[in-house]
Coordinates of C-alpha atoms and ligand atoms in Angstrom, one line a residue:
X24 CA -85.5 -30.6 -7.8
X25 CA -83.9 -33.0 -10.4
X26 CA -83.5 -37.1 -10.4
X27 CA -80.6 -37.9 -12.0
X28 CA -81.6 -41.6 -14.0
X29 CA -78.9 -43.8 -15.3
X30 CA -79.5 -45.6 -19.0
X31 CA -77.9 -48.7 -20.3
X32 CA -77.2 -50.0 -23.3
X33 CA -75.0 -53.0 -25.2
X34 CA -72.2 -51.5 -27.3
X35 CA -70.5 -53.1 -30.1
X36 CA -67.1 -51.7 -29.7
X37 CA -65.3 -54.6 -31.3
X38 CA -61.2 -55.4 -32.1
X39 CA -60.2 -51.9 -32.3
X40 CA -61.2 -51.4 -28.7
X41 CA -60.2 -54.7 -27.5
X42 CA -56.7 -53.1 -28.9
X43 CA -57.1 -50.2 -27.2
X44 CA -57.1 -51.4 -23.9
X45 CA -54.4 -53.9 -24.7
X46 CA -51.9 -50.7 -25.6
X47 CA -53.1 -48.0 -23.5
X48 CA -53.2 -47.2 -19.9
X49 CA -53.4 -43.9 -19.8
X50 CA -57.0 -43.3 -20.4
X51 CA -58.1 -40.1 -18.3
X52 CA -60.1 -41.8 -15.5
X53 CA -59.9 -45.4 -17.1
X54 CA -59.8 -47.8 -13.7
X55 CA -59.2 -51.6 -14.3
X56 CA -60.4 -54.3 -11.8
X57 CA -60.0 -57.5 -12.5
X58 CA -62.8 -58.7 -14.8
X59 CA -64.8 -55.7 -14.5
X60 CA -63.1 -53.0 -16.7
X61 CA -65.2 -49.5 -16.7
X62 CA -64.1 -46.0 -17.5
X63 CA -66.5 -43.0 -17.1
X64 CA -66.8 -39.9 -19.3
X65 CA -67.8 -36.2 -18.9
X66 CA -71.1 -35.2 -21.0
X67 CA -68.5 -33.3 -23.3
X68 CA -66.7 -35.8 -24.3
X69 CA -69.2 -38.5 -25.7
X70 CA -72.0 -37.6 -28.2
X71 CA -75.6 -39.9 -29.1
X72 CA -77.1 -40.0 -32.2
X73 CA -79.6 -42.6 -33.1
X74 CA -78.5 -45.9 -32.0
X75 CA -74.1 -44.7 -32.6
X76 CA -72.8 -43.5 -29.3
X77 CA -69.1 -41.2 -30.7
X78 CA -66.1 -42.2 -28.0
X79 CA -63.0 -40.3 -27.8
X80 CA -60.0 -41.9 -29.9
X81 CA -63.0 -44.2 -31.1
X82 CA -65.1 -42.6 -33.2
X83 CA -68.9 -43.5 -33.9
X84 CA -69.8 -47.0 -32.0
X85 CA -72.9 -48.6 -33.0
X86 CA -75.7 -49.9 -30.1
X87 CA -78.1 -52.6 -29.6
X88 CA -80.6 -50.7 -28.3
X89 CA -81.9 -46.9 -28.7
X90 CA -80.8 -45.2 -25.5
X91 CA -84.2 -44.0 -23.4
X92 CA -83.8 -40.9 -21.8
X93 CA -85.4 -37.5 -21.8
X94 CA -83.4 -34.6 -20.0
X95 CA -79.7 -33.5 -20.1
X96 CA -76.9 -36.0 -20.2
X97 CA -74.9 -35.6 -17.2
X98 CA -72.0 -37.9 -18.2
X99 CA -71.4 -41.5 -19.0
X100 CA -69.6 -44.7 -18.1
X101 CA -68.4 -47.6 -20.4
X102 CA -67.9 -51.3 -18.6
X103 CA -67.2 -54.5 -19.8
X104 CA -69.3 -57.3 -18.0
X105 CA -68.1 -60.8 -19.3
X106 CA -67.4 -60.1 -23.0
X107 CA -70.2 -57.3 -23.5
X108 CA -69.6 -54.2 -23.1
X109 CA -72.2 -51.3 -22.0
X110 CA -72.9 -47.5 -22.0
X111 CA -74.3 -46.4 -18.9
X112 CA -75.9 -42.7 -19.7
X113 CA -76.6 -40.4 -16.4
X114 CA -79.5 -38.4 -17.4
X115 CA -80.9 -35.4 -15.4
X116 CA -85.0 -35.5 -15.1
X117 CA -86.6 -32.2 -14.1
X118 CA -89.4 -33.2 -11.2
X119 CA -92.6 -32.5 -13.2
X120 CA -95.4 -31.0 -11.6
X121 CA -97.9 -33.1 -9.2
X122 CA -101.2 -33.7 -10.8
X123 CA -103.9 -34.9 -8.8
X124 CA -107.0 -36.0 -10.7
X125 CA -110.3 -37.5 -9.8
X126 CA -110.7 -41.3 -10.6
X127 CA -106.9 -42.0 -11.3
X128 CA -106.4 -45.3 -12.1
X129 CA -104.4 -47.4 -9.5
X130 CA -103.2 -50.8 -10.1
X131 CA -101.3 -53.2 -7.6
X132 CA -98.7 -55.0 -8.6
X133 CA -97.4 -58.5 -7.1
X134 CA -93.8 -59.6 -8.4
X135 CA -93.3 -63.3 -8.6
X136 CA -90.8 -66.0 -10.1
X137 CA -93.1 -68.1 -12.3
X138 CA -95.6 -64.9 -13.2
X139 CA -93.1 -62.0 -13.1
X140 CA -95.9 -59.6 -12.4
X141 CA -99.4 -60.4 -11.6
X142 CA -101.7 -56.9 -11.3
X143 CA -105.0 -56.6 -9.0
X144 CA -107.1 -56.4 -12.8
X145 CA -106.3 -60.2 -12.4
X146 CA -103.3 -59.6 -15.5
X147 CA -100.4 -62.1 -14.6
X148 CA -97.3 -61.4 -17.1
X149 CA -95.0 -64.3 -17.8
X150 CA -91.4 -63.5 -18.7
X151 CA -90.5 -64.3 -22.6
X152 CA -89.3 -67.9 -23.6
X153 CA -85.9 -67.1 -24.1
X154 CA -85.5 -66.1 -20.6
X155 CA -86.7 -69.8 -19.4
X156 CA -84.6 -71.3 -21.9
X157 CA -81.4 -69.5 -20.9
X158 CA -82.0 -70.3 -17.5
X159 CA -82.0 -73.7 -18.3
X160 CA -79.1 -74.2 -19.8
X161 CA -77.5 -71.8 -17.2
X162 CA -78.5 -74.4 -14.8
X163 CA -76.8 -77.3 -16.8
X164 CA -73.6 -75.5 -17.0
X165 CA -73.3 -75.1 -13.4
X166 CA -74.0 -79.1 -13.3
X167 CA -71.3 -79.5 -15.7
X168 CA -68.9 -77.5 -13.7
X169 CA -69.7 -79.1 -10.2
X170 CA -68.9 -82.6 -12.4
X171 CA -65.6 -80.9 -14.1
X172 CA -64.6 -80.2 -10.3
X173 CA -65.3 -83.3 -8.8
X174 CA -63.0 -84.5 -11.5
X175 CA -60.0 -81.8 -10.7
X176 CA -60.3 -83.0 -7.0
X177 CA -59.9 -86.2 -8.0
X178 CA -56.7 -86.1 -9.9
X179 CA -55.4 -83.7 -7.4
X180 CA -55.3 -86.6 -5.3
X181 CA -58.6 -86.6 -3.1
X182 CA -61.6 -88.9 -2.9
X183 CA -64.9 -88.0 -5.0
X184 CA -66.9 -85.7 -3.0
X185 CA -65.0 -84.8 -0.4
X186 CA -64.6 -81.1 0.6
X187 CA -61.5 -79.1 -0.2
X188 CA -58.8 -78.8 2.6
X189 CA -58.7 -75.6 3.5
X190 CA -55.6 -73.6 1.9
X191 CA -55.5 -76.5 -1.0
X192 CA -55.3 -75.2 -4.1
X193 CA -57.2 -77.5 -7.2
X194 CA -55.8 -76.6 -10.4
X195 CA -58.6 -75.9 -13.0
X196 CA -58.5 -77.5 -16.2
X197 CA -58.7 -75.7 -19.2
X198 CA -62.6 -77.2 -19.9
X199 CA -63.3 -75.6 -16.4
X200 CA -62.2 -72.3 -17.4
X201 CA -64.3 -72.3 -20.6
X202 CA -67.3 -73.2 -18.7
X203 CA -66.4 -70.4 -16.3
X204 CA -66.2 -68.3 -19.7
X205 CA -69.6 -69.7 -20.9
X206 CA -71.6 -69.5 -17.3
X207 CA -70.5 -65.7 -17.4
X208 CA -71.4 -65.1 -21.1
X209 CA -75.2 -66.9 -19.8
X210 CA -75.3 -64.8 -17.1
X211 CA -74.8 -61.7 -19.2
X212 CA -77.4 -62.7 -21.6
X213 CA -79.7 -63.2 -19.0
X214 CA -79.1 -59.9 -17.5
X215 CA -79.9 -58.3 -21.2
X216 CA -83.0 -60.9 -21.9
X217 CA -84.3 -59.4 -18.3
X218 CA -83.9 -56.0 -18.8
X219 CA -85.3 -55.6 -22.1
X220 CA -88.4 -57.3 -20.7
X221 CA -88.6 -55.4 -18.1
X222 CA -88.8 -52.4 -20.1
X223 CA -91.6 -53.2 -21.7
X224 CA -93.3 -54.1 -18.5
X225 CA -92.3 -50.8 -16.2
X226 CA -93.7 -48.9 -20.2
X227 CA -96.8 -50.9 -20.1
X228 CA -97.9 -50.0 -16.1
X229 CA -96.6 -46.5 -16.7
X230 CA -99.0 -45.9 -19.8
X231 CA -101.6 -47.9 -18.7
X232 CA -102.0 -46.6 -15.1
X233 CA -101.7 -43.1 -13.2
X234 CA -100.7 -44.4 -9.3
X235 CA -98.6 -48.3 -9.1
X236 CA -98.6 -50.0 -5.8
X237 CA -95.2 -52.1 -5.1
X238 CA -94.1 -53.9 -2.6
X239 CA -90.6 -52.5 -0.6
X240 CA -89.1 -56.3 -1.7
X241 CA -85.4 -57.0 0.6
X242 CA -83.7 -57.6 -2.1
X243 CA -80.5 -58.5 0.2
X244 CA -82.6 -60.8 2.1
X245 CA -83.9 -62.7 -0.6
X246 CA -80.8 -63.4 -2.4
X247 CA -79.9 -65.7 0.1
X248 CA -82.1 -67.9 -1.2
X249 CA -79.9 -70.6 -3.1
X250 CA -82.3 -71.8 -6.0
X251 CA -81.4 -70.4 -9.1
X252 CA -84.7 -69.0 -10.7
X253 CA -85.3 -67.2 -7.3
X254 CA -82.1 -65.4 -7.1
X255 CA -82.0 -64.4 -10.5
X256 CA -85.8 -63.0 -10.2
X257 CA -84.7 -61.0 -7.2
X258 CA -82.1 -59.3 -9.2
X259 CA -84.7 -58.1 -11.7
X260 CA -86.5 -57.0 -8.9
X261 CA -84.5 -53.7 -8.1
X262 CA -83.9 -52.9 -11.4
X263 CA -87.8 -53.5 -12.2
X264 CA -88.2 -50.9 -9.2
X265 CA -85.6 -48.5 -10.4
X266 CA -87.3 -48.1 -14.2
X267 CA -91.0 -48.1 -13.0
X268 CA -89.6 -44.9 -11.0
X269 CA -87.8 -43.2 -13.4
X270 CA -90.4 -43.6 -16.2
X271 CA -93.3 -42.6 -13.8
X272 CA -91.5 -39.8 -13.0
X273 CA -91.0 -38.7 -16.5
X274 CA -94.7 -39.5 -17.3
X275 CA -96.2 -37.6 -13.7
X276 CA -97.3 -40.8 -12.7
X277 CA -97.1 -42.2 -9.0
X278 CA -95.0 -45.1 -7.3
X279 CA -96.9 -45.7 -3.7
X280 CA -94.1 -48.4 -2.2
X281 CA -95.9 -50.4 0.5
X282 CA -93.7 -51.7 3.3
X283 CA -92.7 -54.8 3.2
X284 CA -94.2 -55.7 6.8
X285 CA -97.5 -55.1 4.9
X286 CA -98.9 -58.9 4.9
X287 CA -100.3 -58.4 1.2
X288 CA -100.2 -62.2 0.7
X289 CA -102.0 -63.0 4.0
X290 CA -104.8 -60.7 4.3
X291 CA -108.7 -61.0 2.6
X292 CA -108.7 -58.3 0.0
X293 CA -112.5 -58.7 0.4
X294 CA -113.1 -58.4 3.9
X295 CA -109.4 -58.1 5.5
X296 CA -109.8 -60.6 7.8
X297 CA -105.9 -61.7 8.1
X298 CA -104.7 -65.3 8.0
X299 CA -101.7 -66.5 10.6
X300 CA -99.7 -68.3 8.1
X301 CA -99.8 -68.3 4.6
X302 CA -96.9 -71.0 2.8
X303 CA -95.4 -70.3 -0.3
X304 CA -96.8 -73.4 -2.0
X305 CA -100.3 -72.4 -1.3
X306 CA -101.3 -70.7 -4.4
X307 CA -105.0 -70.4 -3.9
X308 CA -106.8 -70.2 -1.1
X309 CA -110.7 -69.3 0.8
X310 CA -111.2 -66.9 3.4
X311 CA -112.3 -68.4 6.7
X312 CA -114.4 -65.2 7.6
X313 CA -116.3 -64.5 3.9
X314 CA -115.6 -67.5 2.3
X315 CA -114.1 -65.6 -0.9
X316 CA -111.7 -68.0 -2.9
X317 CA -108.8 -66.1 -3.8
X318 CA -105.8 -66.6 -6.4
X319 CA -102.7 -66.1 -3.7
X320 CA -101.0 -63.3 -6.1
X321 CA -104.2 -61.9 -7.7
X322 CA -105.4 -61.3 -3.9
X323 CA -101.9 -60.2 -3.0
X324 CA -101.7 -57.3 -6.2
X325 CA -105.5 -55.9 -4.6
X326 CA -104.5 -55.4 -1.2
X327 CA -101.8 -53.4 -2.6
X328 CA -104.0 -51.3 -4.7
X329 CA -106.1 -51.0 -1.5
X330 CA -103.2 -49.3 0.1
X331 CA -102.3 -47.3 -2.7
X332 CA -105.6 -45.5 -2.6
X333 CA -105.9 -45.1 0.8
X334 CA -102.0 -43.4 0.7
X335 CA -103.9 -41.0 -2.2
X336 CA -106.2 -40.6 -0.1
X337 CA -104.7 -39.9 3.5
X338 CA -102.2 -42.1 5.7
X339 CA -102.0 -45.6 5.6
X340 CA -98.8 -48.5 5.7
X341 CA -96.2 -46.7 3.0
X342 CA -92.6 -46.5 3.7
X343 CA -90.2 -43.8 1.7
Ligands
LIG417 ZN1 -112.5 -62.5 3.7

């Protein structure tokens, strides 16, 4: 049995492949659409050394990052999100062998928006600066635009803040289109800022601990929600979900996923006496029954550990 992992990386492929694509179509299994241009390659056609990746009619590219994989390369796609582009390496991970030992060390882990991670050892892990800032100024760009459109409807004749007629067409200006350009870049960034972060959490709980408890999070679900930091959290949260897996699975360590019916948040992690209704403001609160006082996420991280060594243990609330 093999998991087949896929890698990413930031390339630097620069003018001469920006000409490239401007003279040639005929790329083997090159596909365009629309923004998103991506072509894949068979493992015999692309070679890693270091941080240079060497592309057919390219020759050696140089990468941000060092790729992190351990097993056979399977094959590889290049795609261009905004103006970055990225090497996506398909790696094949033989299963290791299940290890059982006594007193494994199990954490829970609780993911959040403001503390990206908090763990039942009472650990919370804030995401890095640059991350906050970014998303700040994400936030004023898309305030910029919503004024930039106001404006467009204006000269195209209707009154300031009324909704578009359906089948009108607004003409963008050209300051529109560059802070289309510049919201995309930001979102880009953001995407790289998260990941790399992200690494170095999934590497920390994978070295640090021998079983992780998660929580199954709806990721669809959540990304209904319209604030900003929330929806871009829940992206991370999938990806944070797919690395922890892969890299525990490299290392022999476990991933317990607890359903996501579980009520982490609303149950005593001292005596399990369960609350009705626990708000998402609430961010401390005491148990009615043992009159423990309990950090909302701190509390939330235990009861997941709880269930991860009960599932080590025998059955308890785990889904797939
Ligand atoms: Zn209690």
């Amino acid at each position: 049995m093999t998991k087949n992992a896929p890698q990413m990386a930031v390339i630097h492929l620069g003018q001469a492949f920006k000409n490239f694509f401007a003279g040639s179509a005929e790329y083997p299994t090159f596909k365009k659409k629309g923004r998103h241009d991506r072509f894949t390659l068979t493992n015999d056609q692309f070679a890693i050394k270091g941080r240079k990746v060497h592309i057919p009619k390219l020759g050696w590219v140089r990468m941000d990052e060092m790729v992190r994989f351990v097993g056979k390369v399977l094959g590889g796609t290049i795609s261009r999100i905004a103006d970055r582009w990225f090497l996506s390496v398909t790696v094949e991970i033989p299963d290791p062998p299940v290890v059982r030992r006594e007193n494994q060390a199990v954490v829970g882990v609780d993911l959040g928006v403001s503390a990206w991670a908090t763990l039942s050892t009472g650990e919370k892990i804030i995401g890095p600066k640059a991350y906050a800032a970014t998303l700040k100024k994400l936030r004023q760009l898309y305030k910029r635009f919503s004024r930039q459109m106001e404006a467009a409807k204006v000269r195209a004749g209707l009154e300031p803040g009324q909704p578009i007629p359906k089948g009108m067409h607004i003409p963008w200006s050209q300051n529109m289109r560059k802070t289309q350009r510049r919201i995309a870049r930001l979102h880009a960034r953001i995407a790289n800022i998260r990941a790399n972060a992200l690494h170095q959490l999934t590497t920390y709980l994978v070295n640090r601990f021998d079983v992780i408890a998660i929580e199954d999070l709806n990721v669809a679900g959540m990304l209904k929600n319209h604030k900003l930091a929330r929806a871009i959290a829940n992206r991370g949260f999938g990806e944070f979900r797919r690395q922890l897996e892969y890299k525990a699975a490299q290392r022999g360590k476990t991933v317990v996923v607890v359903s996501r019916w579980y009520p982490s948040s609303k149950t005593c992690s001292s005596c399990g006496y369960k609350v009705p209704k626990m708000p998402l403001a609430v961010r401390e609160w005491t148990c009615p029954e043992c009159h423990t006082h309990h950090d909302r996420d701190i509390n939330a991280a235990i009861n997941l550990r709880q269930v991860a060594e009960s599932s080590v243990r025998g059955s308890s609330p785990v889904s797939a």
